[in-house]
């Protein structure tokens, strides 16, 4: 599985934005069922990789999207979690996938320590 | 000195943590996509057609490339990824075309940067088709654009006809699916039409081909498809 490389890519993007590693409270992602990335595996390894690289122990907030499908037979649009089922409206297999491969870094929350 | 952050403040007593949220909205694999775009431009400047060849281990990628190399010779070049050993590159070179091996040292997929580093090592004069044989894996390579013009997936008839919907992230991104080891089809219960119908349900425009690299059946159609 390649979720460690995915975790490294996320932290590379954040580090490029910040200039250097900094303690993070939370990282927000959007992952689709067709991204090829397992959200569970990423949750398992993310904090460990982040800690090793000096980003503290951030939580991961994952927004899971569905696959959006256009039925080429009845022309309805519907959303599913997996692709095992027929069109719920007309039972057709003829379909065009419109989205579901998202793998997006949405935001990062930094912990800023200041003296009062 | 403050023990907490090392600043000149005399105490750590009155520290306050604040959260600052930064909106990023960027693809996680943006850096890979940037490298892939550079590769695509390089490929186009050399007039190459580039295929990213993906399948599970042992479905016949290298055997198919050997059969293609025997027909195309110097018109084809191959970059091949494996966790370890240069066995595949040796086989492909022996079959008649240039091949460069990337040993990923454990990584389960090729990325655009590692492929881009190999391009200057190829002699591209006279080469029309560049095949990037990915690491044998139906999951991870799907996420990484290498700058190819098309993703091609192989599915051997010995693997089972139920694999397409089990691995939708790759089968929804392919332009060609090649069913391989067709010489073994009489001995296995592989429903060819089911596999092709399910692949079309994920990629409506997919071209489906049936090939035996061992007997040569279907090879002419495959080569014409990429001619």
Short mmCIF file of C-alpha atoms in Angstrom, two decimals:
data_model
loop_
_atom_site.label_atom_id
_atom_site.label_comp_id
_atom_site.label_asym_id
_atom_site.label_seq_id
_atom_site.Cartn_x
_atom_site.Cartn_y
_atom_site.Cartn_z
CA UNK A 1 0.00 0.00 0.00
CA UNK A 2 1.17 3.52 -0.77
CA UNK A 3 -0.48 5.48 2.03
CA UNK A 4 2.90 6.36 3.60
CA UNK A 5 3.91 8.05 0.31
CA UNK A 6 0.55 9.82 0.31
CA UNK A 7 1.18 11.02 3.90
CA UNK A 8 4.63 12.27 2.82
CA UNK A 9 3.09 14.13 -0.14
CA UNK A 10 0.55 15.84 2.16
CA UNK A 11 3.29 16.96 4.55
CA UNK A 12 5.50 18.13 1.62
CA UNK A 13 2.68 20.42 0.46
CA UNK A 14 2.13 21.82 3.97
CA UNK A 15 5.86 22.31 4.52
CA UNK A 16 6.17 24.16 1.21
CA UNK A 17 3.33 26.44 2.30
CA UNK A 18 4.78 27.10 5.78
CA UNK A 19 8.48 27.14 4.90
CA UNK A 20 9.32 24.67 7.70
CA UNK A 21 7.62 21.94 9.77
CA UNK A 22 5.31 23.31 12.44
CA UNK A 23 3.02 21.68 15.02
CA UNK A 24 -0.35 20.86 13.45
CA UNK A 25 -3.64 20.20 15.22
CA UNK A 26 -5.51 18.80 12.26
CA UNK A 27 -5.29 18.18 8.54
CA UNK A 28 -8.44 18.07 6.45
CA UNK A 29 -8.67 15.88 3.32
CA UNK A 30 -11.25 14.96 0.74
CA UNK A 31 -11.02 11.38 -0.56
CA UNK A 32 -13.19 9.68 -3.18
CA UNK A 33 -13.84 5.93 -3.55
CA UNK A 34 -11.93 5.88 -6.88
CA UNK A 35 -8.83 7.69 -5.60
CA UNK A 36 -7.04 4.41 -5.00
CA UNK A 37 -6.25 5.55 -1.45
CA UNK A 38 -7.55 3.81 1.66
CA UNK A 39 -8.69 6.40 4.21
CA UNK A 40 -8.28 3.87 7.01
CA UNK A 41 -4.65 3.07 6.09
CA UNK A 42 -3.88 6.77 5.82
CA UNK A 43 -5.42 7.46 9.24
CA UNK A 44 -3.30 4.62 10.64
CA UNK A 45 0.04 5.98 9.43
CA UNK A 46 -0.45 9.75 9.16
CA UNK A 47 0.27 10.84 12.76
CA UNK A 48 3.38 8.64 12.91
CA UNK A 49 4.83 10.09 9.70
CA UNK A 50 3.91 13.63 10.81
CA UNK A 51 5.58 13.20 14.20
CA UNK A 52 8.80 11.90 12.61
CA UNK A 53 8.95 14.98 10.42
CA UNK A 54 8.34 17.51 13.20
CA UNK A 55 4.66 18.30 12.64
CA UNK A 56 3.48 17.15 16.09
CA UNK A 57 0.67 14.58 16.22
CA UNK A 58 -2.10 15.98 14.04
CA UNK A 59 -5.55 14.49 13.69
CA UNK A 60 -6.87 13.69 10.26
CA UNK A 61 -10.33 14.82 9.24
CA UNK A 62 -11.43 13.00 6.10
CA UNK A 63 -14.41 14.04 4.07
CA UNK A 64 -15.43 10.98 2.04
CA UNK A 65 -17.19 11.66 -1.23
CA UNK A 66 -19.36 9.26 -3.24
CA UNK A 67 -19.07 8.25 -6.87
CA UNK A 68 -21.40 10.38 -8.97
CA UNK A 69 -22.75 8.50 -11.99
CA UNK A 70 -24.73 9.56 -15.03
CA UNK A 71 -26.88 6.72 -16.35
CA UNK A 72 -26.50 6.54 -20.13
CA UNK A 73 -29.81 4.64 -20.44
CA UNK A 74 -32.33 6.69 -18.44
CA UNK A 75 -30.14 9.82 -18.16
CA UNK A 76 -30.64 10.10 -14.37
CA UNK A 77 -27.70 11.10 -12.14
CA UNK A 78 -27.11 9.17 -8.91
CA UNK A 79 -24.45 8.67 -6.21
CA UNK A 80 -23.07 5.40 -4.81
CA UNK A 81 -20.32 4.27 -2.45
CA UNK A 82 -19.23 1.43 -4.73
CA UNK A 83 -19.75 0.43 -8.33
CA UNK A 84 -21.27 -3.00 -7.80
CA UNK A 85 -24.87 -1.92 -8.34
CA UNK A 86 -27.05 -1.20 -11.36
CA UNK A 87 -28.78 2.13 -11.92
CA UNK A 88 -31.41 2.42 -9.12
CA UNK A 89 -33.86 3.94 -11.61
CA UNK A 90 -33.65 1.58 -14.60
CA UNK A 91 -31.18 -1.24 -13.66
CA UNK A 92 -28.82 -0.36 -16.52
CA UNK A 93 -25.04 -0.92 -16.44
CA UNK A 94 -24.45 1.73 -19.08
CA UNK A 95 -23.06 4.64 -17.14
CA UNK A 96 -20.54 7.44 -17.16
CA UNK A 97 -18.63 8.18 -13.99
CA UNK A 98 -18.67 11.91 -13.35
CA UNK A 99 -16.60 12.13 -10.15
CA UNK A 100 -15.30 10.06 -7.25
CA UNK A 101 -11.51 10.10 -7.70
CA UNK A 102 -10.88 13.09 -5.41
CA UNK A 103 -7.64 13.19 -3.42
CA UNK A 104 -7.51 16.75 -2.19
CA UNK A 105 -5.72 18.52 0.66
CA UNK A 106 -8.38 20.90 1.99
CA UNK A 107 -6.78 22.67 4.95
CA UNK A 108 -4.25 22.47 7.78
CA UNK A 109 -4.76 23.84 11.30
CA UNK A 110 -1.58 25.11 12.96
CA UNK A 111 -0.99 25.29 16.69
CA UNK A 112 0.38 28.74 17.44
CA UNK A 113 1.88 29.21 20.90
CA UNK A 114 1.93 32.75 22.20
CA UNK A 115 2.68 34.39 25.57
CA UNK A 116 -0.19 36.20 27.19
CA UNK B 1 14.38 31.98 28.87
CA UNK B 2 11.06 30.36 28.18
CA UNK B 3 11.38 26.56 28.48
CA UNK B 4 8.54 25.98 26.08
CA UNK B 5 9.59 27.69 22.90
CA UNK B 6 13.07 29.08 23.65
CA UNK B 7 12.13 32.76 23.32
CA UNK B 8 13.35 35.54 25.64
CA UNK B 9 10.14 35.60 27.68
CA UNK B 10 10.93 34.75 31.34
CA UNK B 11 8.19 32.22 31.97
CA UNK B 12 6.11 29.53 30.35
CA UNK B 13 3.21 30.06 32.73
CA UNK B 14 1.05 32.25 30.56
CA UNK B 15 1.19 30.36 27.31
CA UNK B 16 -1.85 30.30 25.12
CA UNK B 17 -2.39 27.95 22.22
CA UNK B 18 -4.25 29.29 19.28
CA UNK B 19 -5.30 27.42 16.18
CA UNK B 20 -4.80 28.98 12.78
CA UNK B 21 -6.50 27.27 9.88
CA UNK B 22 -4.92 27.56 6.45
CA UNK B 23 -7.09 26.82 3.43
CA UNK B 24 -5.03 24.88 0.90
CA UNK B 25 -7.41 23.24 -1.63
CA UNK B 26 -4.67 21.52 -3.60
CA UNK B 27 -4.47 18.00 -5.04
CA UNK B 28 -2.40 15.82 -2.71
CA UNK B 29 -0.36 14.58 -5.68
CA UNK B 30 0.17 18.06 -7.17
CA UNK B 31 3.97 17.66 -7.22
CA UNK B 32 3.65 14.36 -9.11
CA UNK B 33 1.21 15.95 -11.55
CA UNK B 34 3.70 18.77 -12.22
CA UNK B 35 6.43 16.23 -13.04
CA UNK B 36 3.94 14.26 -15.17
CA UNK B 37 3.12 17.38 -17.19
CA UNK B 38 6.83 17.94 -17.83
CA UNK B 39 7.16 14.32 -18.97
CA UNK B 40 4.18 14.71 -21.28
CA UNK B 41 5.78 17.73 -22.93
CA UNK B 42 9.07 15.85 -23.36
CA UNK B 43 7.25 12.83 -24.85
CA UNK B 44 5.36 15.07 -27.29
CA UNK B 45 8.54 16.88 -28.36
CA UNK B 46 9.98 13.49 -29.36
CA UNK B 47 6.78 12.45 -31.17
CA UNK B 48 6.31 9.44 -28.87
CA UNK B 49 3.12 7.60 -28.01
CA UNK B 50 3.45 6.58 -24.35
CA UNK B 51 1.61 3.77 -22.58
CA UNK B 52 1.48 3.18 -18.82
CA UNK B 53 1.06 -0.61 -18.59
CA UNK B 54 -0.57 -1.75 -15.35
CA UNK B 55 -1.61 -5.17 -14.02
CA UNK B 56 -1.29 -7.46 -11.05
CA UNK B 57 2.01 -9.41 -10.75
CA UNK B 58 2.26 -12.38 -13.09
CA UNK B 59 -0.48 -11.40 -15.55
CA UNK B 60 1.96 -11.29 -18.46
CA UNK B 61 3.19 -7.70 -18.86
CA UNK B 62 6.78 -8.62 -19.64
CA UNK B 63 5.83 -11.60 -21.82
CA UNK B 64 3.55 -9.34 -23.86
CA UNK B 65 6.36 -6.77 -24.20
CA UNK B 66 8.77 -9.50 -25.35
CA UNK B 67 6.29 -10.46 -28.09
CA UNK B 68 5.86 -6.77 -29.05
CA UNK B 69 9.63 -6.20 -29.04
CA UNK B 70 10.11 -9.12 -31.43
CA UNK B 71 7.79 -7.37 -33.93
CA UNK B 72 8.61 -3.68 -33.35
CA UNK B 73 12.33 -3.86 -32.47
CA UNK B 74 13.96 -0.40 -32.35
CA UNK B 75 10.60 1.35 -32.86
CA UNK B 76 9.72 0.53 -29.24
CA UNK B 77 11.46 1.37 -25.96
CA UNK B 78 10.55 0.26 -22.46
CA UNK B 79 11.00 1.69 -18.97
CA UNK B 80 10.21 -1.08 -16.50
CA UNK B 81 9.62 -0.80 -12.75
CA UNK B 82 10.09 -3.57 -10.22
CA UNK B 83 10.76 -3.65 -6.51
CA UNK B 84 14.07 -5.42 -7.12
CA UNK B 85 16.21 -7.03 -9.87
CA UNK B 86 16.67 -6.08 -13.52
CA UNK B 87 15.24 -9.39 -14.76
CA UNK B 88 12.43 -7.81 -16.78
CA UNK B 89 14.71 -5.33 -18.58
CA UNK B 90 17.10 -8.18 -19.45
CA UNK B 91 14.23 -10.22 -20.95
CA UNK B 92 12.91 -7.29 -22.99
CA UNK B 93 16.38 -6.32 -24.29
CA UNK B 94 16.98 -9.92 -25.34
CA UNK B 95 13.71 -9.79 -27.29
CA UNK B 96 15.01 -6.90 -29.40
CA UNK B 97 14.33 -3.43 -27.99
CA UNK B 98 16.00 -1.07 -25.56
CA UNK B 99 14.82 -1.28 -21.96
CA UNK B 100 15.75 0.55 -18.77
CA UNK B 101 15.03 -0.91 -15.34
CA UNK B 102 13.89 1.16 -12.35
CA UNK B 103 14.33 -0.71 -9.08
CA UNK B 104 11.93 0.98 -6.66
CA UNK B 105 13.50 -0.62 -3.56
CA UNK B 106 10.14 -1.51 -2.09
CA UNK B 107 7.90 1.22 -3.48
CA UNK B 108 4.70 -0.27 -4.89
CA UNK B 109 4.33 2.06 -7.89
CA UNK B 110 6.30 4.30 -10.27
CA UNK B 111 6.00 8.06 -9.96
CA UNK B 112 6.48 10.76 -12.59
CA UNK B 113 9.80 11.98 -11.18
CA UNK B 114 11.48 8.56 -11.30
CA UNK B 115 10.25 8.03 -14.87
CA UNK B 116 11.37 11.51 -15.95
CA UNK B 117 14.90 10.81 -14.69
CA UNK B 118 15.15 7.84 -17.09
CA UNK B 119 14.08 9.67 -20.28
CA UNK B 120 17.55 11.20 -21.02
CA UNK B 121 19.07 7.71 -20.75
CA UNK B 122 17.03 6.43 -23.71
CA UNK B 123 18.09 6.77 -27.33
CA UNK B 124 14.80 8.01 -28.76
CA UNK B 125 15.77 8.31 -32.42
CA UNK B 126 13.43 6.07 -34.39
CA UNK B 127 11.35 5.20 -31.31
CA UNK B 128 7.60 5.63 -31.84
CA UNK B 129 6.14 3.73 -28.89
CA UNK B 130 7.39 4.04 -25.30
CA UNK B 131 5.89 1.58 -22.84
CA UNK B 132 6.26 2.18 -19.11
CA UNK B 133 5.77 -1.20 -17.46
CA UNK B 134 4.58 -0.30 -13.97
CA UNK B 135 5.20 -2.31 -10.81
CA UNK B 136 2.85 -5.31 -10.69
CA UNK B 137 -0.03 -3.92 -8.62
CA UNK B 138 -3.65 -3.10 -9.49
CA UNK B 139 -4.10 -0.48 -6.75
CA UNK B 140 -1.33 2.05 -6.17
CA UNK B 141 -0.19 2.79 -9.77
CA UNK B 142 -3.72 4.05 -10.54
CA UNK B 143 -3.16 7.21 -8.49
CA UNK B 144 0.08 8.31 -10.17
CA UNK B 145 0.04 10.07 -13.54
CA UNK B 146 3.40 9.43 -15.25
CA UNK B 147 2.76 11.75 -18.20
CA UNK B 148 1.53 8.88 -20.38
CA UNK B 149 -0.99 9.28 -23.18
CA UNK B 150 -2.97 6.25 -22.05
CA UNK B 151 -3.25 3.77 -19.24
CA UNK B 152 -3.51 0.17 -20.41
CA UNK B 153 -4.51 -2.61 -18.04
CA UNK B 154 -3.81 -6.32 -18.51
CA UNK B 155 -6.04 -8.96 -16.98
CA UNK B 156 -5.04 -12.59 -17.46
CA UNK B 157 -7.75 -15.22 -17.79
CA UNK B 158 -6.17 -17.17 -14.92
CA UNK B 159 -6.91 -14.31 -12.49
CA UNK B 160 -10.69 -14.54 -12.62
CA UNK B 161 -13.40 -12.55 -14.37
CA UNK B 162 -14.56 -10.83 -11.17
CA UNK B 163 -11.53 -8.56 -10.82
CA UNK B 164 -12.76 -5.51 -12.74
CA UNK B 165 -15.25 -4.21 -10.17
CA UNK B 166 -12.92 -5.16 -7.31
CA UNK B 167 -10.34 -2.65 -8.57
CA UNK B 168 -12.46 0.22 -9.92
CA UNK B 169 -9.81 2.91 -9.40
CA UNK B 170 -7.69 1.44 -12.21
CA UNK B 171 -10.39 0.01 -14.48
CA UNK B 172 -12.19 3.38 -14.48
CA UNK B 173 -9.08 5.13 -15.84
CA UNK B 174 -8.03 2.86 -18.69
CA UNK B 175 -8.39 3.37 -22.43
CA UNK B 176 -7.45 -0.23 -23.32
CA UNK B 177 -7.93 -3.53 -21.48
CA UNK B 178 -6.01 -6.54 -22.78
CA UNK B 179 -7.17 -9.98 -21.71
CA UNK B 180 -3.98 -12.09 -21.71
CA UNK B 181 -3.07 -15.79 -21.64
CA UNK B 182 -5.93 -16.55 -24.03
CA UNK B 183 -4.25 -19.88 -24.85
CA UNK B 184 -5.25 -20.98 -21.32
CA UNK B 185 -8.87 -19.87 -21.68
CA UNK B 186 -10.21 -23.37 -22.58
CA UNK B 187 -8.93 -24.59 -19.20
CA UNK B 188 -10.43 -21.93 -16.92
CA UNK B 189 -13.91 -20.59 -16.13
CA UNK B 190 -13.27 -17.00 -17.17
CA UNK B 191 -16.30 -15.22 -18.66
CA UNK B 192 -14.68 -12.91 -21.25
CA UNK B 193 -17.89 -11.01 -21.94
CA UNK B 194 -18.50 -10.37 -18.23
CA UNK B 195 -15.02 -8.87 -17.74
CA UNK B 196 -15.38 -6.69 -20.84
CA UNK B 197 -18.92 -5.58 -20.00
CA UNK B 198 -17.90 -4.64 -16.44
CA UNK B 199 -14.87 -2.73 -17.73
CA UNK B 200 -17.12 -0.80 -20.14
CA UNK B 201 -19.40 0.03 -17.20
CA UNK B 202 -16.43 1.91 -15.66
CA UNK B 203 -14.79 3.21 -18.85
CA UNK B 204 -17.44 3.37 -21.60
CA UNK B 205 -14.89 4.13 -24.36
CA UNK B 206 -12.45 1.34 -23.41
CA UNK B 207 -11.04 -0.79 -26.23
CA UNK B 208 -11.00 -4.47 -25.24
CA UNK B 209 -8.48 -6.85 -26.84
CA UNK B 210 -7.81 -10.58 -26.37
CA UNK B 211 -4.27 -11.84 -26.78
CA UNK B 212 -1.99 -14.81 -26.31
CA UNK B 213 1.60 -13.63 -26.34
CA UNK B 214 2.63 -17.29 -26.29
CA UNK B 215 0.83 -18.39 -29.48
CA UNK B 216 0.74 -14.93 -31.08
CA UNK B 217 -3.07 -14.95 -31.35
CA UNK B 218 -4.41 -11.39 -31.29
CA UNK B 219 -0.94 -9.80 -31.47
CA UNK B 220 -1.48 -8.25 -34.92
CA UNK B 221 -4.67 -6.54 -33.75
CA UNK B 222 -2.86 -5.25 -30.66
CA UNK B 223 0.00 -3.80 -32.69
CA UNK B 224 -2.40 -2.23 -35.21
CA UNK B 225 -4.28 -0.64 -32.30
CA UNK B 226 -1.11 1.25 -31.31
CA UNK B 227 0.33 1.72 -34.82
#
